[in-house]
């Protein structure tokens, strides 16, 4: 079996999620190639050495430029904050590596476009990590929509709500700095709702957006004073889809009690579908079948459901981390077959065009074309 040497840049939250996926994928799925967790890279020598040991990487390193140019590396997995996605991805592509990148693709539309140009120029496989597409119940929703089971789509309603900065004294982390994160709730969580909207319903042509920052200043993490918050705390947008549907997405980190409430509802001419990450194994389905129609819940853990066959018997539920393993499995299939992975950097650019239009719309207080 062909070996594929992986380098991962960044090792915190997403780095742990991706490491788990790289570790698990071959133990559960019939992968066409065997990934080798070669090297993890980070800024702190002791931090990254510890991460390598705990997460299962053969080596650790602190210079990402060296790592992406190594002859023995085949794929570069980018799990850093958004301000370094573009430079790492562009260098990795130029060195001929396949590139796997956390969302959102770049911090700006220009960055995302330059990343897409780089992977096209180098003709390498590229993939963007929007892991929720591969929750089995979401993949099932996609199959049902494609089979026409809920008819013509009229509405998409997506919300992604959290509460971790609702307290104004929560320190300003990198996610609240525009220079590092690009945007706030918009790029971090509303981008997931947006990706699901495009995946399940189709392209978006026009938006009306509203961004709000409720707490403009917060304590700095090192205790040295207070710092400005220059990203949105909440983002809300109305959407028009190419196919005629209308919709909305909302992302906020100011919703007390909502921890990671990533939910959508889709209404079609003959039925509706709804999903909620916090009950991620379940798909709510309504189909007009007569006077006794009502929403029913499909527990998407049968062998027949997408990705489930590789795991446990029916009812032995899956979790957040499995969505990353499914994503890595599909990346390996793309690398093996040469067939583009989904979502890829082109999706990243399309998503970023919508995010950009939402920002413009909010600033100008008017509808914007994507
Ligand atoms: C932020 O809290 C965050 O970790 C996002 O960055 C992830 O993309 C999201 O899936 C969960 O929330």
Short mmCIF file of C-alpha atoms in Angstrom, two decimals, residues 5-350:
data_model
loop_
_atom_site.label_atom_id
_atom_site.label_comp_id
_atom_site.label_asym_id
_atom_site.label_seq_id
_atom_site.Cartn_x
_atom_site.Cartn_y
_atom_site.Cartn_z
CA UNK A 5 3.64 11.39 4.56
CA UNK A 6 1.66 14.11 6.32
CA UNK A 7 2.91 17.35 7.89
CA UNK A 8 0.52 19.27 10.11
CA UNK A 9 1.09 22.96 10.91
CA UNK A 10 -0.55 24.01 14.21
CA UNK A 11 -1.47 21.71 17.05
CA UNK A 12 -4.12 23.28 19.25
CA UNK A 13 -7.91 22.70 18.99
CA UNK A 14 -8.09 21.94 15.27
CA UNK A 15 -4.67 20.26 15.34
CA UNK A 16 -5.98 17.80 17.92
CA UNK A 17 -9.13 17.16 15.89
CA UNK A 18 -7.14 16.58 12.69
CA UNK A 19 -4.52 14.40 14.44
CA UNK A 20 -7.29 12.18 15.76
CA UNK A 21 -8.65 11.86 12.23
CA UNK A 22 -5.27 10.97 10.73
CA UNK A 23 -4.73 8.42 13.51
CA UNK A 24 -8.16 6.78 13.17
CA UNK A 25 -8.80 6.80 9.46
CA UNK A 26 -6.97 3.63 8.47
CA UNK A 27 -8.06 1.73 11.56
CA UNK A 28 -11.71 2.06 10.49
CA UNK A 29 -11.91 2.83 6.76
CA UNK A 30 -10.55 0.86 3.82
CA UNK A 31 -8.26 3.63 2.73
CA UNK A 32 -6.52 3.38 -0.62
CA UNK A 33 -3.36 4.82 0.90
CA UNK A 34 -1.67 4.66 4.26
CA UNK A 35 -1.14 8.07 5.91
CA UNK A 36 2.00 8.45 8.00
CA UNK A 37 1.89 11.16 10.68
CA UNK A 38 5.38 12.38 9.92
CA UNK A 39 5.81 15.81 11.46
CA UNK A 40 3.83 18.39 13.43
CA UNK A 41 5.01 21.99 13.38
CA UNK A 42 4.41 24.82 15.88
CA UNK A 43 6.08 27.89 17.32
CA UNK A 44 6.98 26.69 20.80
CA UNK A 45 9.66 23.93 20.75
CA UNK A 46 8.48 22.37 24.00
CA UNK A 47 4.77 22.78 23.18
CA UNK A 48 5.08 21.16 19.77
CA UNK A 49 7.33 18.36 21.07
CA UNK A 50 4.70 17.53 23.68
CA UNK A 51 1.96 17.68 21.03
CA UNK A 52 3.91 15.29 18.79
CA UNK A 53 4.20 12.84 21.64
CA UNK A 54 0.54 12.98 22.72
CA UNK A 55 -1.08 13.26 19.31
CA UNK A 56 1.01 10.58 17.62
CA UNK A 57 3.36 12.44 15.27
CA UNK A 58 6.81 10.95 14.54
CA UNK A 59 8.63 14.28 14.81
CA UNK A 60 8.12 17.90 15.79
CA UNK A 61 9.49 21.03 14.14
CA UNK A 62 9.28 24.81 14.54
CA UNK A 63 10.04 26.10 11.02
CA UNK A 64 7.01 25.62 8.75
CA UNK A 65 8.92 26.75 5.66
CA UNK A 66 11.44 23.94 6.08
CA UNK A 67 8.66 21.45 6.73
CA UNK A 68 6.58 22.23 3.64
CA UNK A 69 9.67 21.97 1.44
CA UNK A 70 10.85 18.61 2.78
CA UNK A 71 11.16 16.01 0.02
CA UNK A 72 9.63 13.34 2.20
CA UNK A 73 6.35 15.27 2.79
CA UNK A 74 3.36 14.61 0.50
CA UNK A 75 0.52 16.53 2.14
CA UNK A 76 0.43 19.67 4.28
CA UNK A 77 -2.45 20.05 6.75
CA UNK A 78 -2.96 23.67 7.89
CA UNK A 79 -4.51 24.10 11.37
CA UNK A 80 -3.17 27.56 12.25
CA UNK A 81 -5.09 30.82 12.80
CA UNK A 82 -6.30 32.40 9.56
CA UNK A 83 -3.49 34.95 9.19
CA UNK A 84 -1.01 32.25 8.15
CA UNK A 85 -3.23 30.05 5.93
CA UNK A 86 -2.33 31.83 2.69
CA UNK A 87 1.44 31.88 3.07
CA UNK A 88 1.64 28.25 4.19
CA UNK A 89 -0.77 26.98 1.51
CA UNK A 90 0.95 28.91 -1.29
CA UNK A 91 4.41 27.65 -0.26
CA UNK A 92 3.13 24.08 0.14
CA UNK A 93 1.51 24.12 -3.30
CA UNK A 94 4.66 25.58 -4.87
CA UNK A 95 6.58 22.67 -3.32
CA UNK A 96 4.16 20.26 -5.02
CA UNK A 97 2.31 19.09 -1.90
CA UNK A 98 -1.39 18.34 -1.59
CA UNK A 99 -2.92 20.99 0.70
CA UNK A 100 -5.63 20.48 3.33
CA UNK A 101 -6.70 23.70 5.07
CA UNK A 102 -8.97 24.65 7.97
CA UNK A 103 -11.80 27.11 7.29
CA UNK A 104 -12.25 29.89 6.43
CA UNK A 105 -9.79 29.52 3.55
CA UNK A 106 -8.11 32.91 4.00
CA UNK A 107 -8.67 36.04 6.03
CA UNK A 108 -9.75 38.00 2.94
CA UNK A 109 -11.15 37.25 -0.49
CA UNK A 110 -7.83 38.29 -2.07
CA UNK A 111 -5.95 35.77 0.09
CA UNK A 112 -8.41 33.02 -0.77
CA UNK A 113 -8.08 33.80 -4.48
CA UNK A 114 -4.29 33.71 -4.32
CA UNK A 115 -4.47 30.32 -2.59
CA UNK A 116 -6.74 28.94 -5.29
CA UNK A 117 -4.43 30.31 -7.99
CA UNK A 118 -1.44 28.65 -6.28
CA UNK A 119 -2.98 25.17 -6.08
CA UNK A 120 -4.19 25.43 -9.68
CA UNK A 121 -0.77 26.55 -10.89
CA UNK A 122 0.90 23.66 -9.11
CA UNK A 123 -1.86 21.22 -10.09
CA UNK A 124 -2.03 19.68 -6.62
CA UNK A 125 -5.01 18.24 -4.73
CA UNK A 126 -6.60 20.75 -2.35
CA UNK A 127 -9.32 20.48 0.24
CA UNK A 128 -10.98 22.86 2.67
CA UNK A 129 -12.06 21.46 6.03
CA UNK A 130 -15.77 22.13 6.57
CA UNK A 131 -16.24 18.99 8.63
CA UNK A 132 -20.01 19.25 9.21
CA UNK A 133 -20.75 18.22 5.62
CA UNK A 134 -19.69 14.76 6.71
CA UNK A 135 -21.85 14.26 9.77
CA UNK A 136 -23.76 11.18 8.54
CA UNK A 137 -27.16 12.87 9.08
CA UNK A 138 -26.05 15.87 6.98
CA UNK A 139 -24.75 13.64 4.19
CA UNK A 140 -28.09 11.83 4.35
CA UNK A 141 -29.92 15.17 4.01
CA UNK A 142 -27.85 15.85 0.89
CA UNK A 143 -28.82 12.46 -0.61
CA UNK A 144 -32.50 13.07 0.14
CA UNK A 145 -32.45 16.54 -1.43
CA UNK A 146 -30.67 15.23 -4.52
CA UNK A 147 -33.22 12.43 -4.84
CA UNK A 148 -35.94 15.10 -4.84
CA UNK A 149 -37.51 13.77 -1.65
CA UNK A 150 -38.54 17.18 -0.34
CA UNK A 151 -39.23 18.68 -3.75
CA UNK A 152 -38.10 22.09 -4.86
CA UNK A 153 -36.17 23.94 -2.16
CA UNK A 154 -37.77 27.18 -0.97
CA UNK A 155 -36.00 28.02 2.31
CA UNK A 156 -32.68 27.51 4.08
CA UNK A 157 -32.39 28.73 7.66
CA UNK A 158 -28.99 28.22 9.31
CA UNK A 159 -27.87 29.34 12.74
CA UNK A 160 -24.59 28.77 14.56
CA UNK A 161 -24.80 30.03 18.12
CA UNK A 162 -22.28 29.93 20.96
CA UNK A 163 -21.89 31.79 24.27
CA UNK A 164 -18.18 31.69 25.11
CA UNK A 165 -17.65 35.48 24.92
CA UNK A 166 -21.04 36.62 26.23
CA UNK A 167 -19.22 37.74 29.40
CA UNK A 168 -17.58 41.12 28.56
CA UNK A 169 -14.64 40.23 30.82
CA UNK A 170 -13.69 37.14 28.78
CA UNK A 171 -10.17 37.97 27.53
CA UNK A 172 -9.53 39.00 23.95
CA UNK A 173 -8.21 35.86 22.24
CA UNK A 174 -6.78 35.77 18.72
CA UNK A 175 -10.27 35.00 17.42
CA UNK A 176 -11.27 38.57 18.37
CA UNK A 177 -8.46 40.25 16.42
CA UNK A 178 -9.09 41.10 12.80
CA UNK A 179 -5.40 40.91 11.91
CA UNK A 180 -5.29 37.28 13.04
CA UNK A 181 -8.80 35.92 12.48
CA UNK A 182 -10.00 38.06 9.55
CA UNK A 183 -13.48 38.38 11.02
CA UNK A 184 -15.39 37.23 14.10
CA UNK A 185 -18.51 35.09 14.25
CA UNK A 186 -18.90 35.62 10.50
CA UNK A 187 -15.80 33.70 9.38
CA UNK A 188 -15.54 31.40 12.37
CA UNK A 189 -19.04 29.97 12.68
CA UNK A 190 -21.48 31.60 10.22
CA UNK A 191 -19.06 30.32 7.53
CA UNK A 192 -20.07 26.77 8.51
CA UNK A 193 -23.79 27.60 8.04
CA UNK A 194 -22.92 29.22 4.74
CA UNK A 195 -20.96 26.17 3.57
CA UNK A 196 -23.90 23.93 4.50
CA UNK A 197 -26.25 26.29 2.63
CA UNK A 198 -24.14 26.07 -0.54
CA UNK A 199 -23.66 22.30 -0.16
CA UNK A 200 -27.32 21.51 0.41
CA UNK A 201 -29.14 24.20 -1.57
CA UNK A 202 -26.74 25.80 -4.07
CA UNK A 203 -24.97 29.00 -5.01
CA UNK A 204 -25.89 32.34 -3.45
CA UNK A 205 -26.31 35.38 -5.67
CA UNK A 206 -27.26 38.25 -3.36
CA UNK A 207 -27.07 39.06 0.35
CA UNK A 208 -28.21 41.60 2.89
CA UNK A 209 -25.94 41.45 5.93
CA UNK A 210 -25.70 42.92 9.38
CA UNK A 211 -22.65 42.68 11.65
CA UNK A 212 -22.48 43.86 15.26
CA UNK A 213 -19.75 44.15 17.88
CA UNK A 214 -21.32 44.34 21.33
CA UNK A 215 -18.14 44.55 23.42
CA UNK A 216 -15.55 46.78 21.82
CA UNK A 217 -12.77 46.29 24.38
CA UNK A 218 -11.67 43.35 26.52
CA UNK A 219 -8.91 42.41 28.96
CA UNK A 220 -5.75 41.21 27.21
CA UNK A 221 -4.83 37.57 27.74
CA UNK A 222 -1.47 38.39 29.37
CA UNK A 223 -3.14 40.69 31.90
CA UNK A 224 -1.26 43.75 30.62
CA UNK A 225 -4.35 45.92 30.08
CA UNK A 226 -7.28 46.09 27.68
CA UNK A 227 -7.39 45.64 23.91
CA UNK A 228 -9.74 46.59 21.12
CA UNK A 229 -12.09 44.00 19.60
CA UNK A 230 -12.18 44.79 15.89
CA UNK A 231 -14.24 41.84 14.63
CA UNK A 232 -17.98 41.14 14.67
CA UNK A 233 -19.47 39.44 17.73
CA UNK A 234 -22.58 38.53 15.72
CA UNK A 235 -23.37 38.22 12.02
CA UNK A 236 -26.75 37.93 10.35
CA UNK A 237 -27.57 37.75 6.65
CA UNK A 238 -30.50 37.19 4.32
CA UNK A 239 -29.62 35.20 1.19
CA UNK A 240 -30.96 34.71 -2.31
CA UNK A 241 -30.03 31.41 -3.99
CA UNK A 242 -29.50 30.93 -7.72
CA UNK A 243 -32.18 28.23 -7.82
CA UNK A 244 -34.89 30.53 -6.46
CA UNK A 245 -34.76 29.64 -2.75
CA UNK A 246 -34.36 32.30 -0.09
CA UNK A 247 -32.60 31.90 3.23
CA UNK A 248 -30.74 33.24 6.19
CA UNK A 249 -27.64 32.52 8.24
CA UNK A 250 -26.83 33.78 11.70
CA UNK A 251 -23.64 33.35 13.73
CA UNK A 252 -23.24 34.69 17.25
CA UNK A 253 -21.07 34.01 20.28
CA UNK A 254 -23.43 36.00 22.51
CA UNK A 255 -26.23 33.48 23.04
CA UNK A 256 -26.18 32.42 26.72
CA UNK A 257 -26.81 28.71 27.03
CA UNK A 258 -26.01 27.94 23.41
CA UNK A 259 -22.70 26.06 23.42
CA UNK A 260 -22.24 24.89 19.84
CA UNK A 261 -25.75 25.15 18.42
CA UNK A 262 -25.23 24.58 14.71
CA UNK A 263 -28.68 24.00 13.24
CA UNK A 264 -30.38 24.25 9.89
CA UNK A 265 -33.88 23.78 8.58
CA UNK A 266 -34.67 23.37 4.91
CA UNK A 267 -38.20 23.61 3.52
CA UNK A 268 -39.02 22.21 0.11
CA UNK A 269 -42.25 22.07 -1.89
CA UNK A 270 -43.03 18.56 -0.56
CA UNK A 271 -41.25 18.34 2.78
CA UNK A 272 -38.71 19.67 5.26
CA UNK A 273 -35.42 18.59 6.82
CA UNK A 274 -33.78 19.82 10.01
CA UNK A 275 -30.52 19.05 11.79
CA UNK A 276 -28.78 20.19 14.94
CA UNK A 277 -25.12 19.44 15.69
CA UNK A 278 -25.84 18.95 19.38
CA UNK A 279 -28.06 15.98 18.37
CA UNK A 280 -25.90 15.22 15.38
CA UNK A 281 -26.94 11.63 14.76
CA UNK A 282 -30.54 12.61 14.11
CA UNK A 283 -32.14 14.02 10.96
CA UNK A 284 -35.63 15.44 11.35
CA UNK A 285 -37.71 14.74 8.27
CA UNK A 286 -41.19 15.85 7.27
CA UNK A 287 -42.82 14.54 4.11
CA UNK A 288 -46.36 15.19 2.92
CA UNK A 289 -47.83 11.71 2.92
CA UNK A 290 -51.38 12.37 4.01
CA UNK A 291 -53.39 13.57 6.99
CA UNK A 292 -51.09 11.86 9.50
CA UNK A 293 -47.85 13.44 8.22
CA UNK A 294 -45.61 14.76 10.94
CA UNK A 295 -41.93 15.28 11.59
CA UNK A 296 -40.14 12.01 12.31
CA UNK A 297 -36.58 11.49 13.46
CA UNK A 298 -34.17 9.27 11.57
CA UNK A 299 -31.30 8.02 13.72
CA UNK A 300 -28.63 8.08 11.02
CA UNK A 301 -26.54 5.26 12.46
CA UNK A 302 -27.53 2.37 10.21
CA UNK A 303 -24.99 0.68 7.98
CA UNK A 304 -26.80 2.16 5.02
CA UNK A 305 -26.20 5.71 6.20
CA UNK A 306 -23.20 7.59 4.83
CA UNK A 307 -19.85 6.72 6.53
CA UNK A 308 -21.50 4.62 9.27
CA UNK A 309 -20.59 1.19 7.91
CA UNK A 310 -16.98 1.73 8.97
CA UNK A 311 -17.86 2.31 12.64
CA UNK A 312 -20.22 0.60 15.07
CA UNK A 313 -23.54 -1.29 14.97
CA UNK A 314 -26.79 0.75 14.61
CA UNK A 315 -27.51 3.09 17.51
CA UNK A 316 -23.87 3.22 18.67
CA UNK A 317 -23.76 6.95 18.05
CA UNK A 318 -20.98 9.00 16.48
CA UNK A 319 -19.58 12.35 17.65
CA UNK A 320 -17.93 15.61 16.59
CA UNK A 321 -14.52 14.01 15.99
CA UNK A 322 -15.87 11.46 13.50
CA UNK A 323 -16.72 14.26 11.05
CA UNK A 324 -13.00 15.00 10.72
CA UNK A 325 -12.13 11.35 10.15
CA UNK A 326 -14.71 11.21 7.34
CA UNK A 327 -13.21 14.35 5.82
CA UNK A 328 -9.69 12.91 5.91
CA UNK A 329 -10.97 9.64 4.40
CA UNK A 330 -12.39 11.56 1.45
CA UNK A 331 -9.15 13.54 1.13
CA UNK A 332 -7.21 10.26 0.85
CA UNK A 333 -9.64 9.05 -1.83
CA UNK A 334 -9.12 12.28 -3.76
CA UNK A 335 -5.34 12.01 -3.53
CA UNK A 336 -5.51 8.40 -4.70
CA UNK A 337 -7.91 8.97 -7.59
CA UNK A 338 -6.94 12.48 -8.64
CA UNK A 339 -10.65 13.40 -8.59
CA UNK A 340 -11.05 16.81 -6.86
CA UNK A 341 -11.90 16.73 -3.16
CA UNK A 342 -15.04 18.50 -1.91
CA UNK A 343 -15.14 21.15 -0.56
CA UNK A 344 -11.95 22.47 -2.10
CA UNK A 345 -10.24 25.84 -2.48
CA UNK A 346 -12.73 26.80 -5.17
CA UNK A 347 -15.51 26.37 -2.59
CA UNK A 348 -13.33 28.36 -0.20
CA UNK A 349 -13.24 31.26 -2.68
CA UNK A 350 -17.00 31.00 -3.34
#
